[in-house]
N, CA, C and O atoms as a Maestro MAE file, in Angstrom:
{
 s_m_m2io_version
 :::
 2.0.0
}

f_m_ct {
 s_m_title
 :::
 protein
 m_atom[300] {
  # First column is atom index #
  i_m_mmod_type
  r_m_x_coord
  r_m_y_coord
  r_m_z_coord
  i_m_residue_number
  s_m_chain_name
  s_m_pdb_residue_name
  s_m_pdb_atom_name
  i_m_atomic_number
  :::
  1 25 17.009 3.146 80.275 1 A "UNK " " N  " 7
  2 3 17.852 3.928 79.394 1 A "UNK " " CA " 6
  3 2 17.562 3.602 77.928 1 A "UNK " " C  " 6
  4 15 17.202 4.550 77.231 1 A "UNK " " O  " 8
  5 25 17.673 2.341 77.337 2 A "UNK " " N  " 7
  6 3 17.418 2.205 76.254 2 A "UNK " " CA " 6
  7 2 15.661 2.628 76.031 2 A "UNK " " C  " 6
  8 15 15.329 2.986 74.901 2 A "UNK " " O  " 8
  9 25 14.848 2.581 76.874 3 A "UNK " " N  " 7
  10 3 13.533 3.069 76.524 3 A "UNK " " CA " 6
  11 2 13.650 4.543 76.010 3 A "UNK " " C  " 6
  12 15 13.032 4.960 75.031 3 A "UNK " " O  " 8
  13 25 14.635 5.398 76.884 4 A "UNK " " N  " 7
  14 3 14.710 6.474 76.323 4 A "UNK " " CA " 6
  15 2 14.654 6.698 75.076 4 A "UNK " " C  " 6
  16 15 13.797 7.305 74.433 4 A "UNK " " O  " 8
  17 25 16.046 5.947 74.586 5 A "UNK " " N  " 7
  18 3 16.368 6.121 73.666 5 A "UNK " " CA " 6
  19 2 15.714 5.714 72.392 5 A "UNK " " C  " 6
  20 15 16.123 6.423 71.472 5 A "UNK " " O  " 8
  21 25 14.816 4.797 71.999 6 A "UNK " " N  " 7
  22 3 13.476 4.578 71.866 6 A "UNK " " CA " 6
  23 2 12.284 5.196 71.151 6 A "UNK " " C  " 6
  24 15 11.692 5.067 70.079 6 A "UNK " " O  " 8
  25 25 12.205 6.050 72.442 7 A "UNK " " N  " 7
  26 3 10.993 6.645 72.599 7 A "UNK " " CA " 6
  27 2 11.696 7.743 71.669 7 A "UNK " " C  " 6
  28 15 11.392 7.827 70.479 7 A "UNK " " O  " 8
  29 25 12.879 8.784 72.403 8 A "UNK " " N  " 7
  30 3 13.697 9.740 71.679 8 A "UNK " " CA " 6
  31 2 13.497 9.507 70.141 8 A "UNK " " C  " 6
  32 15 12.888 10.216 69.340 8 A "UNK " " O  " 8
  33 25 14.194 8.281 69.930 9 A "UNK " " N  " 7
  34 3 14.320 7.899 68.295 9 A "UNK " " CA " 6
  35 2 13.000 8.005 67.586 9 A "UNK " " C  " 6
  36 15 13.146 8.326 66.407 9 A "UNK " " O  " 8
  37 25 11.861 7.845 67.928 10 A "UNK " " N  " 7
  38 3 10.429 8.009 67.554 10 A "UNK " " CA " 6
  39 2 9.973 9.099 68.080 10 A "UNK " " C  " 6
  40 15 8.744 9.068 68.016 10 A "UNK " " O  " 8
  41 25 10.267 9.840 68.461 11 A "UNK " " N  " 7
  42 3 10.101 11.289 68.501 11 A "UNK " " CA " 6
  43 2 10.136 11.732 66.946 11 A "UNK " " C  " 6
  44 15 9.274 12.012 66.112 11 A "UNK " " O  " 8
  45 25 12.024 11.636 66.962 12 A "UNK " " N  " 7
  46 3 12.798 12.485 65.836 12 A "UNK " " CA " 6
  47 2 12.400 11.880 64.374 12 A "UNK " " C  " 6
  48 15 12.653 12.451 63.314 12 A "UNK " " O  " 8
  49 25 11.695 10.547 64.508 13 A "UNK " " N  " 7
  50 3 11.448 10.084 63.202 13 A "UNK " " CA " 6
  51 2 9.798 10.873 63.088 13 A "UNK " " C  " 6
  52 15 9.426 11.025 61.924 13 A "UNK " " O  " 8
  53 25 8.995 11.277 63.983 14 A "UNK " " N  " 7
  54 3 7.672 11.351 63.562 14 A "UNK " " CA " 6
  55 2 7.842 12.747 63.441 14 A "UNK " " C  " 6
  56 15 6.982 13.046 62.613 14 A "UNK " " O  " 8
  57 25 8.478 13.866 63.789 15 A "UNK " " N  " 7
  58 3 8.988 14.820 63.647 15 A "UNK " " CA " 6
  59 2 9.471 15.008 61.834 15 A "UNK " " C  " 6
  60 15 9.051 15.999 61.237 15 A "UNK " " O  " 8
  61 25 9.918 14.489 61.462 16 A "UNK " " N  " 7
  62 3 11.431 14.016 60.535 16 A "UNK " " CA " 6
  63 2 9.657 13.456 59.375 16 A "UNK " " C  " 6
  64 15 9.641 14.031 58.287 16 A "UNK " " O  " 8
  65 25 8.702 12.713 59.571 17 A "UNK " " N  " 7
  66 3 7.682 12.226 59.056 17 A "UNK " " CA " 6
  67 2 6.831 13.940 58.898 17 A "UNK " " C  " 6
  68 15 6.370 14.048 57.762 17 A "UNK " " O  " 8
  69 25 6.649 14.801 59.495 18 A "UNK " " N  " 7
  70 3 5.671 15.762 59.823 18 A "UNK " " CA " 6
  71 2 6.157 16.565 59.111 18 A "UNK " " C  " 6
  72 15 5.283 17.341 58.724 18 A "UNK " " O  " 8
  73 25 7.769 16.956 58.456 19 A "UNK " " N  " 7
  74 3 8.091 17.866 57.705 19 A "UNK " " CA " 6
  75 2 7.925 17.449 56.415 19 A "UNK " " C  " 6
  76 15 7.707 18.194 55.460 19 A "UNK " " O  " 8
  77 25 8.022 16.315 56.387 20 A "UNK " " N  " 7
  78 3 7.973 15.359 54.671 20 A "UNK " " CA " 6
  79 2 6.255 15.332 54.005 20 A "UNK " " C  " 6
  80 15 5.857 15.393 52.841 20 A "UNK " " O  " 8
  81 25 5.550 15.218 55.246 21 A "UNK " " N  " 7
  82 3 3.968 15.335 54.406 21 A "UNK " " CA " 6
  83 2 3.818 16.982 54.652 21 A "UNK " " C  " 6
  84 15 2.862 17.368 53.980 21 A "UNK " " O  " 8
  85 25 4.409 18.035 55.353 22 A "UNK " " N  " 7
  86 3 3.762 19.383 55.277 22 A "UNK " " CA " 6
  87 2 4.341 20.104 53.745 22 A "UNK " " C  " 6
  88 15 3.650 20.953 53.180 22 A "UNK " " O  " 8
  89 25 5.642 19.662 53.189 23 A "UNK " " N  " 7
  90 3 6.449 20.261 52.509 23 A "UNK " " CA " 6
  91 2 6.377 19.986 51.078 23 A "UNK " " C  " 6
  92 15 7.090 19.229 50.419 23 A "UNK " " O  " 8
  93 25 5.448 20.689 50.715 24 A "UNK " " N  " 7
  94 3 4.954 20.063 48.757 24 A "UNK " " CA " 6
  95 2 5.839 21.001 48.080 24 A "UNK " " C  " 6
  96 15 6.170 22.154 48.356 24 A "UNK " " O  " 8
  97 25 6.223 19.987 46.841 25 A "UNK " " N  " 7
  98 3 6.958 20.818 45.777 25 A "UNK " " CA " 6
  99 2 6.328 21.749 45.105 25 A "UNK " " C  " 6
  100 15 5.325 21.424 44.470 25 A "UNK " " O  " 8
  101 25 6.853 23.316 45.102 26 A "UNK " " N  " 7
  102 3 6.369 24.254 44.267 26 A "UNK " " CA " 6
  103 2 6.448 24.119 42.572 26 A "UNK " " C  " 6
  104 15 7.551 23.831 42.108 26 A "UNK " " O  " 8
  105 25 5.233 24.332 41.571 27 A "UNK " " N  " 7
  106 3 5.815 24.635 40.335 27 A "UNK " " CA " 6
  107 2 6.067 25.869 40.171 27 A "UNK " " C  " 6
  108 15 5.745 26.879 40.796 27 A "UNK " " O  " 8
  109 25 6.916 25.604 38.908 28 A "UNK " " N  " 7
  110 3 8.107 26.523 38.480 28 A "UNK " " CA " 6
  111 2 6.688 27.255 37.227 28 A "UNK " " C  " 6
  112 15 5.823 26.584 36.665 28 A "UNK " " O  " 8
  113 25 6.826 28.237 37.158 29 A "UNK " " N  " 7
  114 3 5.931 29.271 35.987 29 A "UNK " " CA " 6
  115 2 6.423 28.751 34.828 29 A "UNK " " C  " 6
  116 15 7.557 28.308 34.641 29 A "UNK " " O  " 8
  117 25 5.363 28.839 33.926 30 A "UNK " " N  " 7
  118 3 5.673 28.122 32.120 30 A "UNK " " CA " 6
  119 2 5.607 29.463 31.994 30 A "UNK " " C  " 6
  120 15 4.772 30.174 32.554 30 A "UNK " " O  " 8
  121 25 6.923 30.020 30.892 31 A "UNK " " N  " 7
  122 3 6.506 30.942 29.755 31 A "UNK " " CA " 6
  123 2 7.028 30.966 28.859 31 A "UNK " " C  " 6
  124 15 8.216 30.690 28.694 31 A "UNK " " O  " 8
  125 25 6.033 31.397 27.851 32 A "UNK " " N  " 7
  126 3 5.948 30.901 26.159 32 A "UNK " " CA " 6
  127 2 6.068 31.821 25.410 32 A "UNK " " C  " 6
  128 15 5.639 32.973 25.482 32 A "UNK " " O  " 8
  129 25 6.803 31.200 24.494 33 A "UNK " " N  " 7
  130 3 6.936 32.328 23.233 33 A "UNK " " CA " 6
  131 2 6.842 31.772 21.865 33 A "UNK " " C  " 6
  132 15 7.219 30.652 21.520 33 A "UNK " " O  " 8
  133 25 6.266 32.731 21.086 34 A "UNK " " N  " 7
  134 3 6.470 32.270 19.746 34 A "UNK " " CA " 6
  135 2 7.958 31.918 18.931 34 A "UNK " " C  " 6
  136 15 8.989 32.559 18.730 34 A "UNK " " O  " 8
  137 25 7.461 30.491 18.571 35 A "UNK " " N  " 7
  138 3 8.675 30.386 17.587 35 A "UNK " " CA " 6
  139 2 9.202 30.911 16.326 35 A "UNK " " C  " 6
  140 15 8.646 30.706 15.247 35 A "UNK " " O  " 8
  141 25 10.654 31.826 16.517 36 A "UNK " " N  " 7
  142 3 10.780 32.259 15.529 36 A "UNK " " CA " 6
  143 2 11.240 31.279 14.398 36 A "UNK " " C  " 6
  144 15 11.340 31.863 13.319 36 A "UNK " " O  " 8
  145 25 11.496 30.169 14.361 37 A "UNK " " N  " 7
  146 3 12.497 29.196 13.501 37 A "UNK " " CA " 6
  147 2 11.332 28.595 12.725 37 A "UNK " " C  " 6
  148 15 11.324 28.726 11.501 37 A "UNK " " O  " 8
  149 25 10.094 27.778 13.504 38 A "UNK " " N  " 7
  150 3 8.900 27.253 12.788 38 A "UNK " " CA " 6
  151 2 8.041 28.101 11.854 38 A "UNK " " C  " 6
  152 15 7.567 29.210 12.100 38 A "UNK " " O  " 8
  153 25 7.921 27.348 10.685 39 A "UNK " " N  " 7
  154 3 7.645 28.126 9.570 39 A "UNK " " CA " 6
  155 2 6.033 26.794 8.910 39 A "UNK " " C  " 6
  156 15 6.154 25.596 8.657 39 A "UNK " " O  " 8
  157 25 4.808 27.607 8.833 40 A "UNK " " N  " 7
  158 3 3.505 26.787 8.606 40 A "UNK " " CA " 6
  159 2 3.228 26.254 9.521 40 A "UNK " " C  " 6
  160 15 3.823 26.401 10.589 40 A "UNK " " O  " 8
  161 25 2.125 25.398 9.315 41 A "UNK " " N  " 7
  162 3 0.821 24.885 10.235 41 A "UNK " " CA " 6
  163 2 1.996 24.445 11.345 41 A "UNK " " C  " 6
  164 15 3.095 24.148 10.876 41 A "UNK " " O  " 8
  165 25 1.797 24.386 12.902 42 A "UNK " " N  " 7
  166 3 2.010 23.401 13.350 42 A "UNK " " CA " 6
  167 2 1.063 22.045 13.865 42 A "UNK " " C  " 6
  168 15 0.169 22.115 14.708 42 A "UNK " " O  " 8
  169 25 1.553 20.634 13.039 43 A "UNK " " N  " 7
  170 3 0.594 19.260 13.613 43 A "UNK " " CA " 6
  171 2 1.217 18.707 14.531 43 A "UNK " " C  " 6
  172 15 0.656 18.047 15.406 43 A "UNK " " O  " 8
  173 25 2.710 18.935 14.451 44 A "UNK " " N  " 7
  174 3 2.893 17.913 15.739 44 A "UNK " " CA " 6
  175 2 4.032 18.721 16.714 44 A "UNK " " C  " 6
  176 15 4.979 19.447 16.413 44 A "UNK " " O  " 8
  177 25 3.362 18.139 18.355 45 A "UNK " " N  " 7
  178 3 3.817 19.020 19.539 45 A "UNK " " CA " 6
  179 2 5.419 18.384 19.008 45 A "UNK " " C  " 6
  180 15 6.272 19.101 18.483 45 A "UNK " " O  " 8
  181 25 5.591 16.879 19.280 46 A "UNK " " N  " 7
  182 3 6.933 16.459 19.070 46 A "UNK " " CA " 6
  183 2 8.442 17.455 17.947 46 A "UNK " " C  " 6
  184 15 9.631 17.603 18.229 46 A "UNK " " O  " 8
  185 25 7.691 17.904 16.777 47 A "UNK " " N  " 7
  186 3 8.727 18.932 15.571 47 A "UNK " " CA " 6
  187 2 8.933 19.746 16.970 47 A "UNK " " C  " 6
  188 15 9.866 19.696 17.771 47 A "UNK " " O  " 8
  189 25 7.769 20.490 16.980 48 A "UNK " " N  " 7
  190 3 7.658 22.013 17.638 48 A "UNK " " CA " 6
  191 2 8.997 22.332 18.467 48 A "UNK " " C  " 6
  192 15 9.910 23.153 18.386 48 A "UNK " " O  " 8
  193 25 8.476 20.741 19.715 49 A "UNK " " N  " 7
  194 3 9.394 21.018 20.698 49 A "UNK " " CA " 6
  195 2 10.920 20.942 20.877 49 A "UNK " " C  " 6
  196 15 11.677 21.530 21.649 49 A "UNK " " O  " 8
  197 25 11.187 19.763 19.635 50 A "UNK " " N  " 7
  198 3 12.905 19.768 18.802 50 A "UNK " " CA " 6
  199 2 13.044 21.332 18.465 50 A "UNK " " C  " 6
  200 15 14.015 21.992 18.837 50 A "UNK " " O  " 8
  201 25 12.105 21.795 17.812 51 A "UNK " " N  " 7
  202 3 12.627 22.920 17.229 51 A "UNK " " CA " 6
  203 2 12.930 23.867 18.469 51 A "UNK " " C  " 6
  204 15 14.108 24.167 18.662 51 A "UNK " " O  " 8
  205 25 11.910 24.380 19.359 52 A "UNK " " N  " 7
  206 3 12.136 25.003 20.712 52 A "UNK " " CA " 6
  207 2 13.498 24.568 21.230 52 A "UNK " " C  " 6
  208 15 14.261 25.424 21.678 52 A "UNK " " O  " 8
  209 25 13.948 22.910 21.183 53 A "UNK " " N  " 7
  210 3 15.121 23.418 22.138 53 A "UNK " " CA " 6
  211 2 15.952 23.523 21.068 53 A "UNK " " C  " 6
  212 15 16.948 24.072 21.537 53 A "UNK " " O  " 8
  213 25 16.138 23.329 19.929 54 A "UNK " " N  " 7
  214 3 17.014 24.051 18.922 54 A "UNK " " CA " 6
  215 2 17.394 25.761 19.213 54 A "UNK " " C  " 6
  216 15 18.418 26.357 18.878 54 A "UNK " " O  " 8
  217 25 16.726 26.056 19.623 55 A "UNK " " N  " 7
  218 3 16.022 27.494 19.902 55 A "UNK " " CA " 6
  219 2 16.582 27.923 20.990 55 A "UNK " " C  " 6
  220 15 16.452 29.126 21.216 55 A "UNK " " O  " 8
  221 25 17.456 26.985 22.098 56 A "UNK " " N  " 7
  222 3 17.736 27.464 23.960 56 A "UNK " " CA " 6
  223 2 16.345 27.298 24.076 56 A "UNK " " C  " 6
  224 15 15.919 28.453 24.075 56 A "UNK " " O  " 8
  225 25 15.154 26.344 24.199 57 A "UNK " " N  " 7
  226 3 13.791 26.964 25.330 57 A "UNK " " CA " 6
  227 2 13.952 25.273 25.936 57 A "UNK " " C  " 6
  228 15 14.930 24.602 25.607 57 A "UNK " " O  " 8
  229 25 12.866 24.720 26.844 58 A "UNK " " N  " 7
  230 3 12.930 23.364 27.412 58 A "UNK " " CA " 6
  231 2 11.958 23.049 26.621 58 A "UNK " " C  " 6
  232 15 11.124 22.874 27.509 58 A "UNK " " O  " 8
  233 25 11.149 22.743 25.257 59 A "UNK " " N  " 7
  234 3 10.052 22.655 25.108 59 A "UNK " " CA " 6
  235 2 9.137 23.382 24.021 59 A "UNK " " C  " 6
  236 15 9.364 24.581 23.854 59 A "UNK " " O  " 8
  237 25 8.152 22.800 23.281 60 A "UNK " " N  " 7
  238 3 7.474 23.433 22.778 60 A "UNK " " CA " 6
  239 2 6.021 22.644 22.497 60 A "UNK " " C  " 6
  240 15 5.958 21.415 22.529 60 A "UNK " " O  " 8
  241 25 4.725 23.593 22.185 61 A "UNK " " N  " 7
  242 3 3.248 23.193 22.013 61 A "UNK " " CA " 6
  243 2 2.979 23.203 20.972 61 A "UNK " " C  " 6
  244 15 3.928 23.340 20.200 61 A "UNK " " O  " 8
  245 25 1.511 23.061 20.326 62 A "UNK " " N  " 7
  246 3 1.302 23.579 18.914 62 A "UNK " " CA " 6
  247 2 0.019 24.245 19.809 62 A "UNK " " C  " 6
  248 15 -0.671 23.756 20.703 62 A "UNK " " O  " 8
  249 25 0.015 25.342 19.279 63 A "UNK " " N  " 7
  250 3 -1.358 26.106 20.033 63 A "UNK " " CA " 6
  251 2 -2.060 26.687 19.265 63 A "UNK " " C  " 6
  252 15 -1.704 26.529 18.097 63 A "UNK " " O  " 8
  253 25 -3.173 27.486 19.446 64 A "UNK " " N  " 7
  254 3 -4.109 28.363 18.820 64 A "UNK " " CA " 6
  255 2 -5.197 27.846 17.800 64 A "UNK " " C  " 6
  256 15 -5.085 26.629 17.656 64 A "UNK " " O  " 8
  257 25 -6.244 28.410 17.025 65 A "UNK " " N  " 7
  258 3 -6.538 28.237 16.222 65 A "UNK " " CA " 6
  259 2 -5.658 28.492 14.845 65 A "UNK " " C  " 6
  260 15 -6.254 28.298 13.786 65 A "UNK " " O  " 8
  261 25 -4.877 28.732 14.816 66 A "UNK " " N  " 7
  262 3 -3.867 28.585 13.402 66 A "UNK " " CA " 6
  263 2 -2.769 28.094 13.515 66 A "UNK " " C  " 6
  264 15 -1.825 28.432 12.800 66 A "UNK " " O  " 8
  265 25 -2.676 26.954 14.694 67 A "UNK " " N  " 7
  266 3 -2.026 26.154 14.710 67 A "UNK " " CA " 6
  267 2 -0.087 26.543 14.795 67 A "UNK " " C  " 6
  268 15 0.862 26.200 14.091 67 A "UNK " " O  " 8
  269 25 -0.187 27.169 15.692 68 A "UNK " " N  " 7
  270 3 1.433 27.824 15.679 68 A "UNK " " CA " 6
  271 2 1.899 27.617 17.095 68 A "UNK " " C  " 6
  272 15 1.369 27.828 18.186 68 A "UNK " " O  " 8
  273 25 3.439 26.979 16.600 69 A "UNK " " N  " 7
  274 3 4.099 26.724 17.489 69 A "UNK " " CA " 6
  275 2 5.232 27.343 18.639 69 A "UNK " " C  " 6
  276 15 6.418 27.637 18.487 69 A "UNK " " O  " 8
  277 25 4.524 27.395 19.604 70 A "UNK " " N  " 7
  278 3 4.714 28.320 21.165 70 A "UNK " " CA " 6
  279 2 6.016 27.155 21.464 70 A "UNK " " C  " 6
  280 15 5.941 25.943 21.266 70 A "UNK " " O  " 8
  281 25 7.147 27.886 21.969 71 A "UNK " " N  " 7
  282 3 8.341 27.478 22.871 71 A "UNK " " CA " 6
  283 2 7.652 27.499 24.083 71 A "UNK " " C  " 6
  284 15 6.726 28.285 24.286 71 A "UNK " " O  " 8
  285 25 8.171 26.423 25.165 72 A "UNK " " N  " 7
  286 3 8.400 26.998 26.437 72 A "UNK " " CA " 6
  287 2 9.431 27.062 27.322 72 A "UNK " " C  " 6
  288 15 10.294 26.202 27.140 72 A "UNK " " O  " 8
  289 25 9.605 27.802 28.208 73 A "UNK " " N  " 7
  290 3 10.997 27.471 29.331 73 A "UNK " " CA " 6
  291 2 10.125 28.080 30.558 73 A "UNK " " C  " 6
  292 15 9.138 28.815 30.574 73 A "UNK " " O  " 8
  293 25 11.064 27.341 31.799 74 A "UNK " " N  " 7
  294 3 10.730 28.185 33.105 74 A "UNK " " CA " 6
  295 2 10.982 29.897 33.105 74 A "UNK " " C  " 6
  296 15 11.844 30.636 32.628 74 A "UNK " " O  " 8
  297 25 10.145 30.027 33.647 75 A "UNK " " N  " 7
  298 3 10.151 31.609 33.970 75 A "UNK " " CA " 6
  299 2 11.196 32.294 34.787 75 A "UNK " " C  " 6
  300 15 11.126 33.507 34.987 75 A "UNK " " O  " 8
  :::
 }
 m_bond[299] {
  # First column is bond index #
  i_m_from
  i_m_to
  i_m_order
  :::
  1 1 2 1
  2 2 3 1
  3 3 4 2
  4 3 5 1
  5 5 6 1
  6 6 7 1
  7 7 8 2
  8 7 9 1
  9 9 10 1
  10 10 11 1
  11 11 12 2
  12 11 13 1
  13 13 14 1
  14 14 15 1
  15 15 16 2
  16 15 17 1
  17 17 18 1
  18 18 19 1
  19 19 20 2
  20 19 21 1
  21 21 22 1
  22 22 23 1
  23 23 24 2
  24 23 25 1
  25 25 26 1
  26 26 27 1
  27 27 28 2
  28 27 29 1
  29 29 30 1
  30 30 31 1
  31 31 32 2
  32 31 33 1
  33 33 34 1
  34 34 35 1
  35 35 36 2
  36 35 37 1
  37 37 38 1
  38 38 39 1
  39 39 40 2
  40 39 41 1
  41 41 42 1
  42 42 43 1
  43 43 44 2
  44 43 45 1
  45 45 46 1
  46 46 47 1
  47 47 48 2
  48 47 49 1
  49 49 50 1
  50 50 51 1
  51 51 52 2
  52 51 53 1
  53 53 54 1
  54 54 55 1
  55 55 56 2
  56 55 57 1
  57 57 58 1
  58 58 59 1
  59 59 60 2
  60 59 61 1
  61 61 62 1
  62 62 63 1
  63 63 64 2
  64 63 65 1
  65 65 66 1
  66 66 67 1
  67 67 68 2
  68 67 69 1
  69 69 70 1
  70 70 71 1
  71 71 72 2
  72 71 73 1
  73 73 74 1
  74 74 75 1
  75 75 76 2
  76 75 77 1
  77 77 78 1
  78 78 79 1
  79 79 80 2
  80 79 81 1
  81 81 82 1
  82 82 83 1
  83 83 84 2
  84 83 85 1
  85 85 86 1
  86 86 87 1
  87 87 88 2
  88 87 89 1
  89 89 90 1
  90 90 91 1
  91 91 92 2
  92 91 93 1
  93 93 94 1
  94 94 95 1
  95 95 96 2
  96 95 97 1
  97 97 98 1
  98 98 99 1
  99 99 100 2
  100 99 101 1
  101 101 102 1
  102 102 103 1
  103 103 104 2
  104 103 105 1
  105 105 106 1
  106 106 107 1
  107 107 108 2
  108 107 109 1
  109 109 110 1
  110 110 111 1
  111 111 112 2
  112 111 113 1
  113 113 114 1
  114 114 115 1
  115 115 116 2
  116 115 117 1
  117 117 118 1
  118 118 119 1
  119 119 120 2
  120 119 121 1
  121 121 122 1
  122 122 123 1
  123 123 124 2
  124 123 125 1
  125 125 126 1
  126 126 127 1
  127 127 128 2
  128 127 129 1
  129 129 130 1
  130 130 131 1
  131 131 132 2
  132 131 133 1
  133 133 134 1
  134 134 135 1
  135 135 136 2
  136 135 137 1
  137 137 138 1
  138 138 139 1
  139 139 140 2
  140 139 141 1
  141 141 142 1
  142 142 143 1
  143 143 144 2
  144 143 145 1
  145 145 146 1
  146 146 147 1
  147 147 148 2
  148 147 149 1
  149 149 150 1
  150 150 151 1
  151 151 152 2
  152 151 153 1
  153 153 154 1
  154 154 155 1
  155 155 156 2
  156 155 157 1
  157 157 158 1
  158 158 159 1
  159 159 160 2
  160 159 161 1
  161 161 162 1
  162 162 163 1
  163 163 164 2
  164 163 165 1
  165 165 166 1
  166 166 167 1
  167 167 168 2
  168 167 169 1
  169 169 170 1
  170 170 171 1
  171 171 172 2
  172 171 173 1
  173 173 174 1
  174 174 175 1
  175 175 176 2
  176 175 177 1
  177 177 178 1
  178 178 179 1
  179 179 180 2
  180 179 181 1
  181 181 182 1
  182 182 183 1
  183 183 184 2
  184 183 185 1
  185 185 186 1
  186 186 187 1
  187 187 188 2
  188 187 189 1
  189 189 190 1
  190 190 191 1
  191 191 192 2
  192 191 193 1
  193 193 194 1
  194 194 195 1
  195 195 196 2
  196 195 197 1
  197 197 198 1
  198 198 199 1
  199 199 200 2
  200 199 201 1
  201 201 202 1
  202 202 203 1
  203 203 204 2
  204 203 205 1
  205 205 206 1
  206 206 207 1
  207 207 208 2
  208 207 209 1
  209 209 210 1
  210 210 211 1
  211 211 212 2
  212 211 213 1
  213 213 214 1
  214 214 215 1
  215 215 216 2
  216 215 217 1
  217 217 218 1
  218 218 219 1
  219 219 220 2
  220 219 221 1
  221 221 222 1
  222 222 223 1
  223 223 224 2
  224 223 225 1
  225 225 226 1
  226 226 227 1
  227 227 228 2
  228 227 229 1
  229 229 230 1
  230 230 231 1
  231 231 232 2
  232 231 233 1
  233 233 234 1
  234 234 235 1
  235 235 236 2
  236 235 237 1
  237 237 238 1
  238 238 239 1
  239 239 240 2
  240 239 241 1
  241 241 242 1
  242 242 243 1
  243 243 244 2
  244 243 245 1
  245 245 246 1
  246 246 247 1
  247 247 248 2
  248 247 249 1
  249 249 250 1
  250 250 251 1
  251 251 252 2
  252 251 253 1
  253 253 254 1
  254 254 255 1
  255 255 256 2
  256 255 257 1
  257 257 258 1
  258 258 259 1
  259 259 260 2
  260 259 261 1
  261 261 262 1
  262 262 263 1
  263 263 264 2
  264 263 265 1
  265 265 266 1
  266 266 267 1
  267 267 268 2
  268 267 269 1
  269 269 270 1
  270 270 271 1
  271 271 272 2
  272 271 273 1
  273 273 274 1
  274 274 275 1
  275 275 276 2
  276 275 277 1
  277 277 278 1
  278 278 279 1
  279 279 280 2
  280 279 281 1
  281 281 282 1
  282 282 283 1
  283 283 284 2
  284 283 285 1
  285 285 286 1
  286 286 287 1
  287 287 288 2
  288 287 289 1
  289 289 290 1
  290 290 291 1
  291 291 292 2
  292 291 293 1
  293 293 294 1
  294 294 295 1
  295 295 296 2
  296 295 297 1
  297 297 298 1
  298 298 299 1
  299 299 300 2
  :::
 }
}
């Protein structure tokens, strides 16, 4: 009886193991927008991204060749 129970219990754990390595976290979509609040060059991601969540976004980059700073939030 206790073998059953055992064996049972290592069933439900390798089972319980088989959903945990099949089941990868999805990412969430980045999308970006220009900041309307940032004004000149952007040098640093750190301003940008204060300013973005000043803004409601999670986030902000310095991107492009003219250096302008993109918000981001989940999609």
């Amino acid at each position: 009886m206790i073998l059953f129970f055992l064996s049972f219990n290592l069933f439900l754990l390798s089972i319980y193991h088989i959903f945990l390595i099949n089941v990868e976290p999805s990412e969430a979509r980045l999308c970006e927008s220009k900041s309307h609040a940032f004004k000149g060059a952007c040098l640093s991601d750190h301003n940008c991204g204060m300013l973005c969540r000043n803004e409601g976004f999670s986030g902000g980059k310095c991107r492009g060749f003219r250096h302008r700073c993109f918000c981001t939030r989940r999609c």
